[in-house]
Amino acid sequence: LGGKNITIARSLVGNYITSLEMAGCSITLVRLDDELTKYWDAPVHTAGLRWGI
């Protein structure tokens, strides 16, 4: 990614939104602007994900 001038701003590693019998991994990349970064960093309180509370 560094060769393409892509910087990783945030990362999550763990069992998020898993599926039954799913093998392997999933990678999601999102281009973040200031507005999306604000939403990403906002407090979250759901059954599967919590932070910033």
GROMACS .gro file of C-alpha atoms in nm:
model
   53
    1LEU     CA    1   0.000   0.000   0.000
    2GLY     CA    2   0.287   0.235   0.072
    3GLY     CA    3   0.401   0.206  -0.289
    4LYS     CA    4   0.060   0.340  -0.396
    5ASN     CA    5   0.080   0.629  -0.144
    6ILE     CA    6  -0.202   0.475   0.064
    7THR     CA    7  -0.197   0.536   0.439
    8ILE     CA    8  -0.388   0.317   0.682
    9ALA     CA    9  -0.575   0.558   0.910
   10ARG     CA   10  -0.781   0.309   1.113
   11SER     CA   11  -0.791  -0.069   1.145
   12LEU     CA   12  -1.005  -0.330   1.316
   13VAL     CA   13  -0.877  -0.681   1.371
   14GLY     CA   14  -1.099  -0.947   1.522
   15ASN     CA   15  -1.421  -1.141   1.478
   16TYR     CA   16  -1.654  -0.879   1.332
   17ILE     CA   17  -1.967  -0.967   1.137
   18THR     CA   18  -1.873  -1.332   1.103
   19SER     CA   19  -2.070  -1.586   0.905
   20LEU     CA   20  -2.143  -1.947   0.990
   21GLU     CA   21  -1.904  -2.190   0.826
   22MET     CA   22  -1.697  -1.904   0.682
   23ALA     CA   23  -1.332  -1.983   0.627
   24GLY     CA   24  -1.062  -1.731   0.546
   25CYS     CA   25  -1.069  -1.358   0.598
   26SER     CA   26  -1.224  -1.039   0.469
   27ILE     CA   27  -1.050  -0.708   0.395
   28THR     CA   28  -1.239  -0.384   0.340
   29LEU     CA   29  -1.069  -0.063   0.226
   30VAL     CA   30  -1.246   0.274   0.241
   31ARG     CA   31  -1.123   0.613   0.124
   32LEU     CA   32  -1.176   0.839   0.427
   33ASP     CA   33  -1.239   1.210   0.397
   34ASP     CA   34  -1.288   1.439   0.699
   35GLU     CA   35  -1.662   1.369   0.720
   36LEU     CA   36  -1.625   0.988   0.708
   37THR     CA   37  -1.341   1.002   0.961
   38LYS     CA   38  -1.571   1.194   1.199
   39TYR     CA   39  -1.835   0.920   1.169
   40TRP     CA   40  -1.577   0.641   1.202
   41ASP     CA   41  -1.444   0.794   1.526
   42ALA     CA   42  -1.790   0.855   1.675
   43PRO     CA   43  -1.900   0.646   1.976
   44VAL     CA   44  -2.060   0.312   1.885
   45HIS     CA   45  -2.276   0.089   2.105
   46THR     CA   46  -2.424  -0.209   1.922
   47ALA     CA   47  -2.448  -0.580   1.996
   48GLY     CA   48  -2.140  -0.652   1.785
   49LEU     CA   49  -1.925  -0.341   1.826
   50ARG     CA   50  -1.856  -0.092   2.106
   51TRP     CA   51  -1.605   0.190   2.142
   52GLY     CA   52  -1.573   0.551   2.250
   53ILE     CA   53  -1.847   0.530   2.509
   0.00000   0.00000   0.00000
